[in-house]
C-alpha cells in the first residue's frame, strides 16, 4: 500500500513538474547528513513553496501586460511604472509590517529564522521565509487590481502612497481574519486561495478609488451614457490577450500552490485536481462571456471575453478542489457572465473602471465565495456571507476614507491638461509609442 501510494505521488508529481517545484536535494551535499535527514520533508516542502512563489510572479507580468494593452497608448509607460513600483512597495511593506500583522514574525521579519528552516512551522512543514516569498505575490495581486481601475487620471505618487497603506495595513488586517487565525477562521469561513481575501479585497478598494477620483474626462455624455468607445479604445488587444494567457498560466501556482504541500499521494492528486478545475473555470469564463456578448450585443466582445476568463478564474479560487469538472466550468461561466453584466452596471452608475477590474475581481470574487457550499459540504452559506460582507465592507470604507483624505490634502487627480496629454508625458516623461491616440 505504501508503494502504491508512493508511485501515485510520483506519477502525479511528474505531471505537475514536481521535480521543478521541489528543492534539488543534491545541493545538500555540504550539510550534515543527520540534519539533512531530519529536515528532509521540511526542505522539500519549503522548496516547493519557494518554486511556486517564483512561478506566481507570472501573475505580476500578466497583469502588467493586460493593463498596458487596455489603457490608451499615451498612458502605457505610466501604467507599467505603477505595476513595477507597486510590486516593490508590496514586497517592502509586507516585510516591514504586513506579514507580522497577518501571521506574526516581527517587524522587519526579525522573528523569522535566518536560515529559514529552524523557524519553520511544524504543522505546515515549510520555512516561514518561503511562506513570505509565496504570500507577498497575493498582496501585490490585490494592489495591482486597483491600478487598472483608476488608470489614466490618478497621480502616480498618490497611487504609490495608497499602495503603502493597502499592502502594509489594509490587506494584512483582513487577511489575518481568515488566514492568520482570526474570527473568520474560527467561524469556519472558507476561501481556499483568495476569491474574497485577495480579489474582492483589491476590487473593493478599486471601486472606492474609482468613485472618489471620478471618471476620465469625456467618458460619459451629459445624459450619463458612456461616450463612443473609439476615443477610449484599448491601445493593444494583442497585449491584453497575451496578458490573460500569462495570468491563466500563473493562476495554476496561485491555486495549486495554496495546497501548501505535494509530498504525499493525497496532496499531489489534490494539486492535480486544483489545476484541472482552475483550467476549466477559466475556459468556462471565456465561453460564457463570448456567448452572452454575441447574444446580447450582436458581436463577440474580445475584451469582455478575456475579462470573462479572469472572472472565471477568480470565481473558482475560493474552492478549486471540491467541484466536479462540470461544476468548475459552470462556476467559471457564471463568473464570465458577471463580468459582462457587472460592466454594464458600472456604466449605469457612471463609474469608470478602465480595465474592468471591479466586475472581474470584486463581483466574480463574491460569487465564487458564496457558491463554495454548493461543492464543499464543510462550508455554510451564512458563514460565507458574513465573511464576504465583513471583508468587503471593511476594505471599501477604509479605502474610501484614505482616498478621500488624500483628495482633500495631497490631491488624487491630474490636471485637465495633464490628463489630456497623457500620463506618459506628465508623470514619467517617457513615451511608450511614437504614435498618437
PDB file of C-alpha atoms in Angstrom, residues 27-201:
ATOM      1  CA  UNK A  27      22.584  20.716  -3.131  1.00  0.00           C
ATOM      2  CA  UNK A  28      22.607  19.490   0.454  1.00  0.00           C
ATOM      3  CA  UNK A  29      25.946  17.800  -0.066  1.00  0.00           C
ATOM      4  CA  UNK A  30      27.640  20.201   2.317  1.00  0.00           C
ATOM      5  CA  UNK A  31      25.008  19.784   5.036  1.00  0.00           C
ATOM      6  CA  UNK A  32      25.430  17.322   7.873  1.00  0.00           C
ATOM      7  CA  UNK A  33      23.713  14.074   6.803  1.00  0.00           C
ATOM      8  CA  UNK A  34      21.785  13.693  10.047  1.00  0.00           C
ATOM      9  CA  UNK A  35      20.463  17.207   9.836  1.00  0.00           C
ATOM     10  CA  UNK A  36      19.566  16.694   6.183  1.00  0.00           C
ATOM     11  CA  UNK A  37      17.683  13.516   7.019  1.00  0.00           C
ATOM     12  CA  UNK A  38      15.831  15.106   9.930  1.00  0.00           C
ATOM     13  CA  UNK A  39      14.685  18.096   7.933  1.00  0.00           C
ATOM     14  CA  UNK A  40      14.228  16.494   4.507  1.00  0.00           C
ATOM     15  CA  UNK A  41      10.451  16.859   4.442  1.00  0.00           C
ATOM     16  CA  UNK A  42      10.630  20.472   5.567  1.00  0.00           C
ATOM     17  CA  UNK A  43      13.248  21.214   2.937  1.00  0.00           C
ATOM     18  CA  UNK A  44      11.216  19.629   0.154  1.00  0.00           C
ATOM     19  CA  UNK A  45       8.033  21.456   1.135  1.00  0.00           C
ATOM     20  CA  UNK A  46       9.957  24.701   1.531  1.00  0.00           C
ATOM     21  CA  UNK A  47      11.452  24.197  -1.917  1.00  0.00           C
ATOM     22  CA  UNK A  48       8.014  23.526  -3.369  1.00  0.00           C
ATOM     23  CA  UNK A  49       6.635  26.719  -1.849  1.00  0.00           C
ATOM     24  CA  UNK A  50       9.590  28.799  -2.956  1.00  0.00           C
ATOM     25  CA  UNK A  51       9.394  27.483  -6.514  1.00  0.00           C
ATOM     26  CA  UNK A  52       5.649  28.140  -6.673  1.00  0.00           C
ATOM     27  CA  UNK A  53       6.421  31.650  -5.427  1.00  0.00           C
ATOM     28  CA  UNK A  54       8.689  32.097  -8.445  1.00  0.00           C
ATOM     29  CA  UNK A  55       6.008  30.768 -10.777  1.00  0.00           C
ATOM     30  CA  UNK A  56       3.459  33.126  -9.217  1.00  0.00           C
ATOM     31  CA  UNK A  57       5.451  36.111 -10.475  1.00  0.00           C
ATOM     32  CA  UNK A  58       3.787  35.392 -13.823  1.00  0.00           C
ATOM     33  CA  UNK A  59       0.679  36.985 -12.350  1.00  0.00           C
ATOM     34  CA  UNK A  60       2.557  40.260 -11.943  1.00  0.00           C
ATOM     35  CA  UNK A  61       3.767  40.081 -15.550  1.00  0.00           C
ATOM     36  CA  UNK A  62       0.329  39.156 -16.852  1.00  0.00           C
ATOM     37  CA  UNK A  63      -1.372  41.988 -15.003  1.00  0.00           C
ATOM     38  CA  UNK A  64       1.138  44.476 -16.384  1.00  0.00           C
ATOM     39  CA  UNK A  65       0.607  43.277 -19.959  1.00  0.00           C
ATOM     40  CA  UNK A  66      -3.167  43.301 -19.539  1.00  0.00           C
ATOM     41  CA  UNK A  67      -3.282  46.851 -18.221  1.00  0.00           C
ATOM     42  CA  UNK A  68      -0.749  48.143 -20.741  1.00  0.00           C
ATOM     43  CA  UNK A  69      -2.982  46.856 -23.521  1.00  0.00           C
ATOM     44  CA  UNK A  70      -6.246  48.196 -22.113  1.00  0.00           C
ATOM     45  CA  UNK A  71      -5.149  51.790 -21.469  1.00  0.00           C
ATOM     46  CA  UNK A  72      -4.720  54.305 -24.272  1.00  0.00           C
ATOM     47  CA  UNK A  73      -1.249  54.446 -25.774  1.00  0.00           C
ATOM     48  CA  UNK A  74      -0.450  57.792 -24.129  1.00  0.00           C
ATOM     49  CA  UNK A  75      -0.734  56.147 -20.700  1.00  0.00           C
ATOM     50  CA  UNK A  76       1.222  52.941 -21.307  1.00  0.00           C
ATOM     51  CA  UNK A  77       4.571  53.787 -19.716  1.00  0.00           C
ATOM     52  CA  UNK A  78       2.945  55.110 -16.571  1.00  0.00           C
ATOM     53  CA  UNK A  79       0.723  52.059 -16.023  1.00  0.00           C
ATOM     54  CA  UNK A  80       3.768  49.804 -16.399  1.00  0.00           C
ATOM     55  CA  UNK A  81       5.642  52.012 -13.935  1.00  0.00           C
ATOM     56  CA  UNK A  82       2.801  51.560 -11.463  1.00  0.00           C
ATOM     57  CA  UNK A  83       2.901  47.797 -11.819  1.00  0.00           C
ATOM     58  CA  UNK A  84       6.636  47.582 -11.201  1.00  0.00           C
ATOM     59  CA  UNK A  85       6.736  50.006  -8.286  1.00  0.00           C
ATOM     60  CA  UNK A  86       3.606  48.658  -6.578  1.00  0.00           C
ATOM     61  CA  UNK A  87       5.233  45.217  -6.571  1.00  0.00           C
ATOM     62  CA  UNK A  88       8.343  46.681  -4.942  1.00  0.00           C
ATOM     63  CA  UNK A  89       6.220  48.536  -2.381  1.00  0.00           C
ATOM     64  CA  UNK A  90       4.172  45.402  -1.646  1.00  0.00           C
ATOM     65  CA  UNK A  91       7.342  43.389  -1.018  1.00  0.00           C
ATOM     66  CA  UNK A  92       8.772  46.090   1.223  1.00  0.00           C
ATOM     67  CA  UNK A  93       5.660  46.907   3.258  1.00  0.00           C
ATOM     68  CA  UNK A  94       4.798  43.237   3.737  1.00  0.00           C
ATOM     69  CA  UNK A  95       8.339  42.744   5.040  1.00  0.00           C
ATOM     70  CA  UNK A  96       8.226  45.807   7.285  1.00  0.00           C
ATOM     71  CA  UNK A  97       4.884  45.220   8.973  1.00  0.00           C
ATOM     72  CA  UNK A  98       2.308  43.402   6.820  1.00  0.00           C
ATOM     73  CA  UNK A  99       3.443  39.828   7.378  1.00  0.00           C
ATOM     74  CA  UNK A 100       3.666  40.451  11.114  1.00  0.00           C
ATOM     75  CA  UNK A 101       0.087  41.767  11.223  1.00  0.00           C
ATOM     76  CA  UNK A 102      -1.173  38.782   9.276  1.00  0.00           C
ATOM     77  CA  UNK A 103       0.872  35.882  10.662  1.00  0.00           C
ATOM     78  CA  UNK A 104       3.343  37.162  13.234  1.00  0.00           C
ATOM     79  CA  UNK A 105       7.079  37.095  12.704  1.00  0.00           C
ATOM     80  CA  UNK A 106       8.037  40.510  13.965  1.00  0.00           C
ATOM     81  CA  UNK A 107       8.578  43.903  12.397  1.00  0.00           C
ATOM     82  CA  UNK A 108      11.069  43.670   9.506  1.00  0.00           C
ATOM     83  CA  UNK A 109      10.610  39.877   9.781  1.00  0.00           C
ATOM     84  CA  UNK A 110      13.120  39.872  12.630  1.00  0.00           C
ATOM     85  CA  UNK A 111      11.272  36.947  14.208  1.00  0.00           C
ATOM     86  CA  UNK A 112      11.974  34.618  11.304  1.00  0.00           C
ATOM     87  CA  UNK A 113      14.964  32.296  11.407  1.00  0.00           C
ATOM     88  CA  UNK A 114      17.891  33.468   9.301  1.00  0.00           C
ATOM     89  CA  UNK A 115      18.274  30.053   7.658  1.00  0.00           C
ATOM     90  CA  UNK A 116      14.543  29.743   7.018  1.00  0.00           C
ATOM     91  CA  UNK A 117      14.469  26.195   8.413  1.00  0.00           C
ATOM     92  CA  UNK A 118      14.884  26.385  12.167  1.00  0.00           C
ATOM     93  CA  UNK A 119      11.830  28.612  12.451  1.00  0.00           C
ATOM     94  CA  UNK A 120       9.625  26.515  10.187  1.00  0.00           C
ATOM     95  CA  UNK A 121       6.027  25.994  11.281  1.00  0.00           C
ATOM     96  CA  UNK A 122       5.814  22.335  12.232  1.00  0.00           C
ATOM     97  CA  UNK A 123       2.206  21.679  11.124  1.00  0.00           C
ATOM     98  CA  UNK A 124       2.824  23.115   7.673  1.00  0.00           C
ATOM     99  CA  UNK A 125       6.362  21.808   7.407  1.00  0.00           C
ATOM    100  CA  UNK A 126       7.844  24.716   5.476  1.00  0.00           C
ATOM    101  CA  UNK A 127      10.037  27.666   6.325  1.00  0.00           C
ATOM    102  CA  UNK A 128       8.353  30.984   7.126  1.00  0.00           C
ATOM    103  CA  UNK A 129      10.768  32.742   4.775  1.00  0.00           C
ATOM    104  CA  UNK A 130       9.379  30.651   1.894  1.00  0.00           C
ATOM    105  CA  UNK A 131       5.871  31.436   3.099  1.00  0.00           C
ATOM    106  CA  UNK A 132       6.646  35.169   2.970  1.00  0.00           C
ATOM    107  CA  UNK A 133       8.025  34.787  -0.550  1.00  0.00           C
ATOM    108  CA  UNK A 134       4.833  32.982  -1.578  1.00  0.00           C
ATOM    109  CA  UNK A 135       2.343  35.227   0.227  1.00  0.00           C
ATOM    110  CA  UNK A 136       3.778  38.531  -0.974  1.00  0.00           C
ATOM    111  CA  UNK A 137       2.517  37.859  -4.507  1.00  0.00           C
ATOM    112  CA  UNK A 138      -1.035  37.705  -3.135  1.00  0.00           C
ATOM    113  CA  UNK A 139      -0.506  41.144  -1.584  1.00  0.00           C
ATOM    114  CA  UNK A 140       0.840  42.583  -4.830  1.00  0.00           C
ATOM    115  CA  UNK A 141      -2.006  40.996  -6.797  1.00  0.00           C
ATOM    116  CA  UNK A 142      -4.617  42.714  -4.635  1.00  0.00           C
ATOM    117  CA  UNK A 143      -2.876  46.053  -5.170  1.00  0.00           C
ATOM    118  CA  UNK A 144      -2.433  45.595  -8.918  1.00  0.00           C
ATOM    119  CA  UNK A 145      -6.217  45.249  -9.272  1.00  0.00           C
ATOM    120  CA  UNK A 146      -6.548  48.870  -8.158  1.00  0.00           C
ATOM    121  CA  UNK A 147      -4.061  50.327 -10.628  1.00  0.00           C
ATOM    122  CA  UNK A 148      -6.136  49.463 -13.688  1.00  0.00           C
ATOM    123  CA  UNK A 149      -9.408  50.761 -12.280  1.00  0.00           C
ATOM    124  CA  UNK A 150      -8.035  54.267 -11.585  1.00  0.00           C
ATOM    125  CA  UNK A 151      -5.749  54.418 -14.620  1.00  0.00           C
ATOM    126  CA  UNK A 152      -5.247  57.427 -16.896  1.00  0.00           C
ATOM    127  CA  UNK A 153      -6.234  60.136 -14.394  1.00  0.00           C
ATOM    128  CA  UNK A 154      -4.643  59.464 -10.990  1.00  0.00           C
ATOM    129  CA  UNK A 155      -1.342  60.990  -9.941  1.00  0.00           C
ATOM    130  CA  UNK A 156       1.456  58.448  -9.835  1.00  0.00           C
ATOM    131  CA  UNK A 157       2.762  59.272  -6.358  1.00  0.00           C
ATOM    132  CA  UNK A 158      -0.739  59.478  -4.901  1.00  0.00           C
ATOM    133  CA  UNK A 159      -1.290  55.943  -6.163  1.00  0.00           C
ATOM    134  CA  UNK A 160       2.009  54.768  -4.705  1.00  0.00           C
ATOM    135  CA  UNK A 161       1.159  56.290  -1.327  1.00  0.00           C
ATOM    136  CA  UNK A 162      -2.093  54.340  -1.303  1.00  0.00           C
ATOM    137  CA  UNK A 163      -0.076  51.236  -2.187  1.00  0.00           C
ATOM    138  CA  UNK A 164       1.847  51.709   1.068  1.00  0.00           C
ATOM    139  CA  UNK A 165      -1.391  51.799   3.077  1.00  0.00           C
ATOM    140  CA  UNK A 166      -3.022  48.957   1.183  1.00  0.00           C
ATOM    141  CA  UNK A 167      -0.148  46.471   1.249  1.00  0.00           C
ATOM    142  CA  UNK A 168       1.134  47.358   4.712  1.00  0.00           C
ATOM    143  CA  UNK A 169      -2.131  47.597   6.606  1.00  0.00           C
ATOM    144  CA  UNK A 170      -5.492  47.118   4.837  1.00  0.00           C
ATOM    145  CA  UNK A 171      -4.698  43.794   3.157  1.00  0.00           C
ATOM    146  CA  UNK A 172      -2.905  42.215   6.154  1.00  0.00           C
ATOM    147  CA  UNK A 173      -5.679  43.117   8.618  1.00  0.00           C
ATOM    148  CA  UNK A 174      -8.443  41.402   6.663  1.00  0.00           C
ATOM    149  CA  UNK A 175      -6.070  38.576   5.696  1.00  0.00           C
ATOM    150  CA  UNK A 176      -5.456  37.864   9.376  1.00  0.00           C
ATOM    151  CA  UNK A 177      -9.165  37.376   9.949  1.00  0.00           C
ATOM    152  CA  UNK A 178      -9.032  34.116   7.995  1.00  0.00           C
ATOM    153  CA  UNK A 179      -5.516  33.011   7.072  1.00  0.00           C
ATOM    154  CA  UNK A 180      -3.919  34.324  10.251  1.00  0.00           C
ATOM    155  CA  UNK A 181      -6.345  32.527  12.545  1.00  0.00           C
ATOM    156  CA  UNK A 182      -8.754  35.412  13.231  1.00  0.00           C
ATOM    157  CA  UNK A 183     -12.504  35.452  13.791  1.00  0.00           C
ATOM    158  CA  UNK A 184     -13.465  34.352  10.257  1.00  0.00           C
ATOM    159  CA  UNK A 185     -11.240  31.320  10.579  1.00  0.00           C
ATOM    160  CA  UNK A 186     -12.869  30.485  13.914  1.00  0.00           C
ATOM    161  CA  UNK A 187     -16.309  30.762  12.289  1.00  0.00           C
ATOM    162  CA  UNK A 188     -15.356  28.308   9.544  1.00  0.00           C
ATOM    163  CA  UNK A 189     -15.258  30.788   6.657  1.00  0.00           C
ATOM    164  CA  UNK A 190     -13.782  29.090   3.591  1.00  0.00           C
ATOM    165  CA  UNK A 191     -11.651  30.871   0.990  1.00  0.00           C
ATOM    166  CA  UNK A 192      -9.027  28.463  -0.313  1.00  0.00           C
ATOM    167  CA  UNK A 193      -6.825  30.822  -2.338  1.00  0.00           C
ATOM    168  CA  UNK A 194      -8.463  34.216  -2.048  1.00  0.00           C
ATOM    169  CA  UNK A 195     -11.593  34.915  -4.097  1.00  0.00           C
ATOM    170  CA  UNK A 196     -12.515  37.301  -1.292  1.00  0.00           C
ATOM    171  CA  UNK A 197      -9.300  37.780   0.667  1.00  0.00           C
ATOM    172  CA  UNK A 198      -7.267  38.737  -2.424  1.00  0.00           C
ATOM    173  CA  UNK A 199      -9.538  39.504  -5.366  1.00  0.00           C
ATOM    174  CA  UNK A 200     -12.597  41.047  -3.745  1.00  0.00           C
ATOM    175  CA  UNK A 201     -10.269  42.945  -1.446  1.00  0.00           C
TER     176      UNK A 201
END
